[in-house]
């Protein structure tokens, strides 16, 4: 089984990211190829990156950075659950990415984006470009949820459309395929 980390990018009060993350987490568990852990950046609460050394040196001084490094290093793959703020993904996610370098490398990443008419696609595209700089493979297959709030019921459960379910299953299948291939590359550095 592969270690899949699902990262919730939003941290603000009233956010809906955890609701969407709960849905994709359950699908990932049902898929059967992953041991799934949700990493909520609001709970992790990383301060603004303040390590004195460049992340590529892996000379971490702060306990929170060392813990973050261990958590990310243990992952085989990621799914980023992100809303869209000002045509981009949230700053806490960028901060969390920039804490590390080597730990992200040679791992596959799926994206679940949500928003209004754009479904968070601008945030997802921006994230995809940035992930490449960390030597990650951001999948073409992704889940984009337009007007997602209308699919959250009175119990704060996301009830997806048939199309969203299908997109998620395709993304999870591709995530397994890429993770399998990238493990070989990662092991042969």
PDB file of C-alpha atoms in Angstrom:
ATOM      1  CA  UNK A   1       0.000   0.000   0.000  1.00  0.00           C
ATOM      2  CA  UNK A   2       1.170   3.518  -0.800  1.00  0.00           C
ATOM      3  CA  UNK A   3       1.306   6.332   1.749  1.00  0.00           C
ATOM      4  CA  UNK A   4      -1.051   9.043   0.524  1.00  0.00           C
ATOM      5  CA  UNK A   5      -1.113  12.432   2.240  1.00  0.00           C
ATOM      6  CA  UNK A   6      -4.154  14.593   1.568  1.00  0.00           C
ATOM      7  CA  UNK A   7      -3.268  18.213   2.297  1.00  0.00           C
ATOM      8  CA  UNK A   8      -5.976  20.770   3.077  1.00  0.00           C
ATOM      9  CA  UNK A   9      -4.688  24.135   1.819  1.00  0.00           C
ATOM     10  CA  UNK A  10      -7.153  26.545   3.400  1.00  0.00           C
ATOM     11  CA  UNK A  11      -6.874  27.673   7.013  1.00  0.00           C
ATOM     12  CA  UNK A  12      -9.362  30.520   7.409  1.00  0.00           C
ATOM     13  CA  UNK A  13     -12.387  30.350   9.691  1.00  0.00           C
ATOM     14  CA  UNK A  14     -15.506  29.162   7.879  1.00  0.00           C
ATOM     15  CA  UNK A  15     -13.510  27.283   5.238  1.00  0.00           C
ATOM     16  CA  UNK A  16     -15.034  24.374   3.336  1.00  0.00           C
ATOM     17  CA  UNK A  17     -11.804  22.569   2.478  1.00  0.00           C
ATOM     18  CA  UNK A  18     -12.183  19.967   5.253  1.00  0.00           C
ATOM     19  CA  UNK A  19     -15.632  19.034   3.953  1.00  0.00           C
ATOM     20  CA  UNK A  20     -14.279  18.439   0.447  1.00  0.00           C
ATOM     21  CA  UNK A  21     -11.230  16.661   1.910  1.00  0.00           C
ATOM     22  CA  UNK A  22     -13.475  14.269   3.859  1.00  0.00           C
ATOM     23  CA  UNK A  23     -15.097  13.206   0.601  1.00  0.00           C
ATOM     24  CA  UNK A  24     -11.861  12.563  -1.329  1.00  0.00           C
ATOM     25  CA  UNK A  25     -10.350  10.867   1.737  1.00  0.00           C
ATOM     26  CA  UNK A  26     -13.181   8.336   1.860  1.00  0.00           C
ATOM     27  CA  UNK A  27     -12.840   7.647  -1.865  1.00  0.00           C
ATOM     28  CA  UNK A  28      -9.076   7.180  -1.509  1.00  0.00           C
ATOM     29  CA  UNK A  29      -9.588   4.725   1.355  1.00  0.00           C
ATOM     30  CA  UNK A  30     -12.184   2.801  -0.653  1.00  0.00           C
ATOM     31  CA  UNK A  31      -9.785   2.635  -3.585  1.00  0.00           C
ATOM     32  CA  UNK A  32      -7.708   0.175  -1.602  1.00  0.00           C
ATOM     33  CA  UNK A  33      -4.245   1.191  -2.835  1.00  0.00           C
ATOM     34  CA  UNK A  34      -3.499   3.777  -0.167  1.00  0.00           C
ATOM     35  CA  UNK A  35      -2.949   4.265   3.508  1.00  0.00           C
ATOM     36  CA  UNK A  36      -4.416   7.739   3.829  1.00  0.00           C
ATOM     37  CA  UNK A  37      -3.500  10.540   6.203  1.00  0.00           C
ATOM     38  CA  UNK A  38      -5.098  13.979   6.131  1.00  0.00           C
ATOM     39  CA  UNK A  39      -2.765  16.901   6.801  1.00  0.00           C
ATOM     40  CA  UNK A  40      -4.737  19.997   7.716  1.00  0.00           C
ATOM     41  CA  UNK A  41      -2.537  23.079   7.418  1.00  0.00           C
ATOM     42  CA  UNK A  42      -4.819  24.897   9.880  1.00  0.00           C
ATOM     43  CA  UNK A  43      -4.021  22.307  12.548  1.00  0.00           C
ATOM     44  CA  UNK A  44      -0.351  21.951  11.630  1.00  0.00           C
ATOM     45  CA  UNK A  45      -0.059  25.739  11.790  1.00  0.00           C
ATOM     46  CA  UNK A  46       3.391  26.222  10.293  1.00  0.00           C
ATOM     47  CA  UNK A  47       4.732  29.717  10.926  1.00  0.00           C
ATOM     48  CA  UNK A  48       6.051  31.679   7.985  1.00  0.00           C
ATOM     49  CA  UNK A  49       9.164  29.901   6.750  1.00  0.00           C
ATOM     50  CA  UNK A  50      11.973  31.030   9.027  1.00  0.00           C
ATOM     51  CA  UNK A  51      14.669  28.376   8.781  1.00  0.00           C
ATOM     52  CA  UNK A  52      18.126  29.980   8.564  1.00  0.00           C
ATOM     53  CA  UNK A  53      19.324  27.540   5.893  1.00  0.00           C
ATOM     54  CA  UNK A  54      17.954  26.886   2.424  1.00  0.00           C
ATOM     55  CA  UNK A  55      15.596  23.861   2.380  1.00  0.00           C
ATOM     56  CA  UNK A  56      17.796  22.058  -0.146  1.00  0.00           C
ATOM     57  CA  UNK A  57      20.464  21.742   2.569  1.00  0.00           C
ATOM     58  CA  UNK A  58      18.133  19.822   4.934  1.00  0.00           C
ATOM     59  CA  UNK A  59      19.767  21.535   7.908  1.00  0.00           C
ATOM     60  CA  UNK A  60      16.564  22.147   9.812  1.00  0.00           C
ATOM     61  CA  UNK A  61      16.762  23.856  13.197  1.00  0.00           C
ATOM     62  CA  UNK A  62      13.115  24.199  14.230  1.00  0.00           C
ATOM     63  CA  UNK A  63      11.146  21.274  15.665  1.00  0.00           C
ATOM     64  CA  UNK A  64       8.099  22.078  13.511  1.00  0.00           C
ATOM     65  CA  UNK A  65      10.255  21.879  10.362  1.00  0.00           C
ATOM     66  CA  UNK A  66      11.789  18.559  11.397  1.00  0.00           C
ATOM     67  CA  UNK A  67       8.311  17.132  12.034  1.00  0.00           C
ATOM     68  CA  UNK A  68       7.005  18.483   8.727  1.00  0.00           C
ATOM     69  CA  UNK A  69      10.025  16.989   6.947  1.00  0.00           C
ATOM     70  CA  UNK A  70       9.400  13.531   8.456  1.00  0.00           C
ATOM     71  CA  UNK A  71       5.709  13.671   7.581  1.00  0.00           C
ATOM     72  CA  UNK A  72       6.255  14.668   3.955  1.00  0.00           C
ATOM     73  CA  UNK A  73       9.259  12.373   3.464  1.00  0.00           C
ATOM     74  CA  UNK A  74       7.111   9.383   4.497  1.00  0.00           C
ATOM     75  CA  UNK A  75       4.590  10.072   1.741  1.00  0.00           C
ATOM     76  CA  UNK A  76       4.517   8.272  -1.586  1.00  0.00           C
ATOM     77  CA  UNK A  77       1.888  10.566  -3.118  1.00  0.00           C
ATOM     78  CA  UNK A  78      -0.253  13.598  -2.395  1.00  0.00           C
ATOM     79  CA  UNK A  79      -3.653  15.060  -3.077  1.00  0.00           C
ATOM     80  CA  UNK A  80      -3.901  18.805  -2.550  1.00  0.00           C
ATOM     81  CA  UNK A  81      -7.393  20.046  -1.688  1.00  0.00           C
ATOM     82  CA  UNK A  82      -7.510  23.741  -2.465  1.00  0.00           C
ATOM     83  CA  UNK A  83      -9.875  26.596  -2.893  1.00  0.00           C
ATOM     84  CA  UNK A  84      -9.039  29.579  -5.051  1.00  0.00           C
ATOM     85  CA  UNK A  85      -8.126  32.940  -3.549  1.00  0.00           C
ATOM     86  CA  UNK A  86      -7.321  35.858  -5.817  1.00  0.00           C
ATOM     87  CA  UNK A  87      -6.836  33.532  -8.812  1.00  0.00           C
ATOM     88  CA  UNK A  88      -4.315  31.403  -6.929  1.00  0.00           C
ATOM     89  CA  UNK A  89      -3.965  28.739  -4.271  1.00  0.00           C
ATOM     90  CA  UNK A  90      -3.778  29.855  -0.615  1.00  0.00           C
ATOM     91  CA  UNK A  91      -0.560  31.267   0.832  1.00  0.00           C
ATOM     92  CA  UNK A  92      -0.391  28.692   3.671  1.00  0.00           C
ATOM     93  CA  UNK A  93       0.074  25.960   1.075  1.00  0.00           C
ATOM     94  CA  UNK A  94       2.874  27.869  -0.639  1.00  0.00           C
ATOM     95  CA  UNK A  95       4.508  28.360   2.748  1.00  0.00           C
ATOM     96  CA  UNK A  96       4.185  24.641   3.570  1.00  0.00           C
ATOM     97  CA  UNK A  97       5.739  23.705   0.229  1.00  0.00           C
ATOM     98  CA  UNK A  98       8.673  26.092   0.634  1.00  0.00           C
ATOM     99  CA  UNK A  99       9.708  24.674   4.004  1.00  0.00           C
ATOM    100  CA  UNK A 100      11.102  21.620   2.223  1.00  0.00           C
ATOM    101  CA  UNK A 101      12.659  20.580  -1.054  1.00  0.00           C
ATOM    102  CA  UNK A 102      13.968  17.008  -1.291  1.00  0.00           C
ATOM    103  CA  UNK A 103      11.030  15.532   0.634  1.00  0.00           C
ATOM    104  CA  UNK A 104       8.593  16.461  -2.154  1.00  0.00           C
ATOM    105  CA  UNK A 105      10.662  15.093  -5.019  1.00  0.00           C
ATOM    106  CA  UNK A 106       9.719  12.244  -7.334  1.00  0.00           C
ATOM    107  CA  UNK A 107       6.209  11.922  -5.985  1.00  0.00           C
ATOM    108  CA  UNK A 108       2.888  12.185  -7.783  1.00  0.00           C
ATOM    109  CA  UNK A 109       0.292  14.768  -6.844  1.00  0.00           C
ATOM    110  CA  UNK A 110      -3.384  14.985  -7.582  1.00  0.00           C
ATOM    111  CA  UNK A 111      -5.462  18.103  -7.080  1.00  0.00           C
ATOM    112  CA  UNK A 112      -9.018  18.624  -5.939  1.00  0.00           C
ATOM    113  CA  UNK A 113      -9.953  22.257  -6.482  1.00  0.00           C
ATOM    114  CA  UNK A 114     -13.213  23.958  -5.704  1.00  0.00           C
ATOM    115  CA  UNK A 115     -14.773  27.345  -6.213  1.00  0.00           C
ATOM    116  CA  UNK A 116     -17.450  29.184  -8.119  1.00  0.00           C
ATOM    117  CA  UNK A 117     -17.692  29.223 -11.892  1.00  0.00           C
ATOM    118  CA  UNK A 118     -13.958  28.533 -12.336  1.00  0.00           C
ATOM    119  CA  UNK A 119     -14.048  25.523  -9.966  1.00  0.00           C
ATOM    120  CA  UNK A 120     -10.658  26.558  -8.621  1.00  0.00           C
ATOM    121  CA  UNK A 121      -8.949  25.720 -11.908  1.00  0.00           C
ATOM    122  CA  UNK A 122      -6.729  28.810 -11.836  1.00  0.00           C
ATOM    123  CA  UNK A 123      -5.475  27.812  -8.382  1.00  0.00           C
ATOM    124  CA  UNK A 124      -4.936  24.236  -9.564  1.00  0.00           C
ATOM    125  CA  UNK A 125      -2.978  25.388 -12.627  1.00  0.00           C
ATOM    126  CA  UNK A 126      -0.807  27.698 -10.559  1.00  0.00           C
ATOM    127  CA  UNK A 127      -0.150  24.892  -8.074  1.00  0.00           C
ATOM    128  CA  UNK A 128       0.683  22.487 -10.889  1.00  0.00           C
ATOM    129  CA  UNK A 129       3.350  24.857 -12.210  1.00  0.00           C
ATOM    130  CA  UNK A 130       4.872  25.321  -8.765  1.00  0.00           C
ATOM    131  CA  UNK A 131       4.923  21.601  -7.963  1.00  0.00           C
ATOM    132  CA  UNK A 132       7.195  20.998 -10.942  1.00  0.00           C
ATOM    133  CA  UNK A 133       9.891  23.098  -9.255  1.00  0.00           C
ATOM    134  CA  UNK A 134       9.852  20.596  -6.376  1.00  0.00           C
ATOM    135  CA  UNK A 135      10.381  17.699  -8.831  1.00  0.00           C
ATOM    136  CA  UNK A 136       6.823  16.497  -8.334  1.00  0.00           C
ATOM    137  CA  UNK A 137       4.585  15.111 -11.036  1.00  0.00           C
ATOM    138  CA  UNK A 138       1.269  16.906 -10.956  1.00  0.00           C
ATOM    139  CA  UNK A 139      -1.339  14.760 -12.662  1.00  0.00           C
ATOM    140  CA  UNK A 140      -3.319  15.958 -15.628  1.00  0.00           C
ATOM    141  CA  UNK A 141      -6.274  14.097 -14.167  1.00  0.00           C
ATOM    142  CA  UNK A 142      -7.775  16.250 -11.451  1.00  0.00           C
ATOM    143  CA  UNK A 143     -11.094  17.043  -9.814  1.00  0.00           C
ATOM    144  CA  UNK A 144     -12.516  20.527 -10.301  1.00  0.00           C
ATOM    145  CA  UNK A 145     -15.711  21.321  -8.402  1.00  0.00           C
ATOM    146  CA  UNK A 146     -17.686  24.338  -9.710  1.00  0.00           C
ATOM    147  CA  UNK A 147     -20.291  25.937  -7.436  1.00  0.00           C
ATOM    148  CA  UNK A 148     -19.321  23.265  -4.914  1.00  0.00           C
ATOM    149  CA  UNK A 149     -21.190  24.816  -1.964  1.00  0.00           C
ATOM    150  CA  UNK A 150     -24.530  23.746  -3.419  1.00  0.00           C
ATOM    151  CA  UNK A 151     -23.410  20.118  -2.969  1.00  0.00           C
ATOM    152  CA  UNK A 152     -22.800  20.445   0.774  1.00  0.00           C
ATOM    153  CA  UNK A 153     -25.826  19.168   2.659  1.00  0.00           C
ATOM    154  CA  UNK A 154     -27.239  20.267   6.032  1.00  0.00           C
ATOM    155  CA  UNK A 155     -24.890  17.850   7.845  1.00  0.00           C
ATOM    156  CA  UNK A 156     -21.836  19.508   6.220  1.00  0.00           C
ATOM    157  CA  UNK A 157     -21.222  16.524   3.966  1.00  0.00           C
ATOM    158  CA  UNK A 158     -20.151  17.006   0.366  1.00  0.00           C
ATOM    159  CA  UNK A 159     -22.481  15.048  -1.924  1.00  0.00           C
ATOM    160  CA  UNK A 160     -20.706  14.923  -5.296  1.00  0.00           C
ATOM    161  CA  UNK A 161     -22.156  14.740  -8.752  1.00  0.00           C
ATOM    162  CA  UNK A 162     -21.679  11.582 -10.770  1.00  0.00           C
ATOM    163  CA  UNK A 163     -19.129  13.475 -12.864  1.00  0.00           C
ATOM    164  CA  UNK A 164     -17.089  14.460  -9.787  1.00  0.00           C
ATOM    165  CA  UNK A 165     -17.072  10.853  -8.569  1.00  0.00           C
ATOM    166  CA  UNK A 166     -15.865   9.682 -11.957  1.00  0.00           C
ATOM    167  CA  UNK A 167     -13.123  12.346 -12.103  1.00  0.00           C
ATOM    168  CA  UNK A 168     -11.944  11.346  -8.629  1.00  0.00           C
ATOM    169  CA  UNK A 169     -11.741   7.647  -9.485  1.00  0.00           C
ATOM    170  CA  UNK A 170      -9.786   8.367 -12.662  1.00  0.00           C
ATOM    171  CA  UNK A 171      -7.407  10.601 -10.702  1.00  0.00           C
ATOM    172  CA  UNK A 172      -6.888   7.959  -8.010  1.00  0.00           C
ATOM    173  CA  UNK A 173      -6.156   5.291 -10.632  1.00  0.00           C
ATOM    174  CA  UNK A 174      -3.579   7.550 -12.267  1.00  0.00           C
ATOM    175  CA  UNK A 175      -2.115   8.444  -8.886  1.00  0.00           C
ATOM    176  CA  UNK A 176      -1.408   4.739  -8.266  1.00  0.00           C
ATOM    177  CA  UNK A 177       0.143   4.321 -11.705  1.00  0.00           C
ATOM    178  CA  UNK A 178       2.460   7.314 -11.365  1.00  0.00           C
ATOM    179  CA  UNK A 179       3.332   6.519  -7.759  1.00  0.00           C
ATOM    180  CA  UNK A 180       4.397   3.021  -8.776  1.00  0.00           C
ATOM    181  CA  UNK A 181       6.660   4.402 -11.513  1.00  0.00           C
ATOM    182  CA  UNK A 182       8.080   7.258  -9.474  1.00  0.00           C
ATOM    183  CA  UNK A 183       9.062   4.944  -6.613  1.00  0.00           C
ATOM    184  CA  UNK A 184      11.501   3.278  -9.026  1.00  0.00           C
ATOM    185  CA  UNK A 185      12.943   6.640 -10.040  1.00  0.00           C
ATOM    186  CA  UNK A 186      13.179   7.802  -6.422  1.00  0.00           C
ATOM    187  CA  UNK A 187      14.985   4.626  -5.368  1.00  0.00           C
ATOM    188  CA  UNK A 188      17.521   4.954  -8.207  1.00  0.00           C
ATOM    189  CA  UNK A 189      18.907   8.398  -7.421  1.00  0.00           C
TER     190      UNK A 189
END
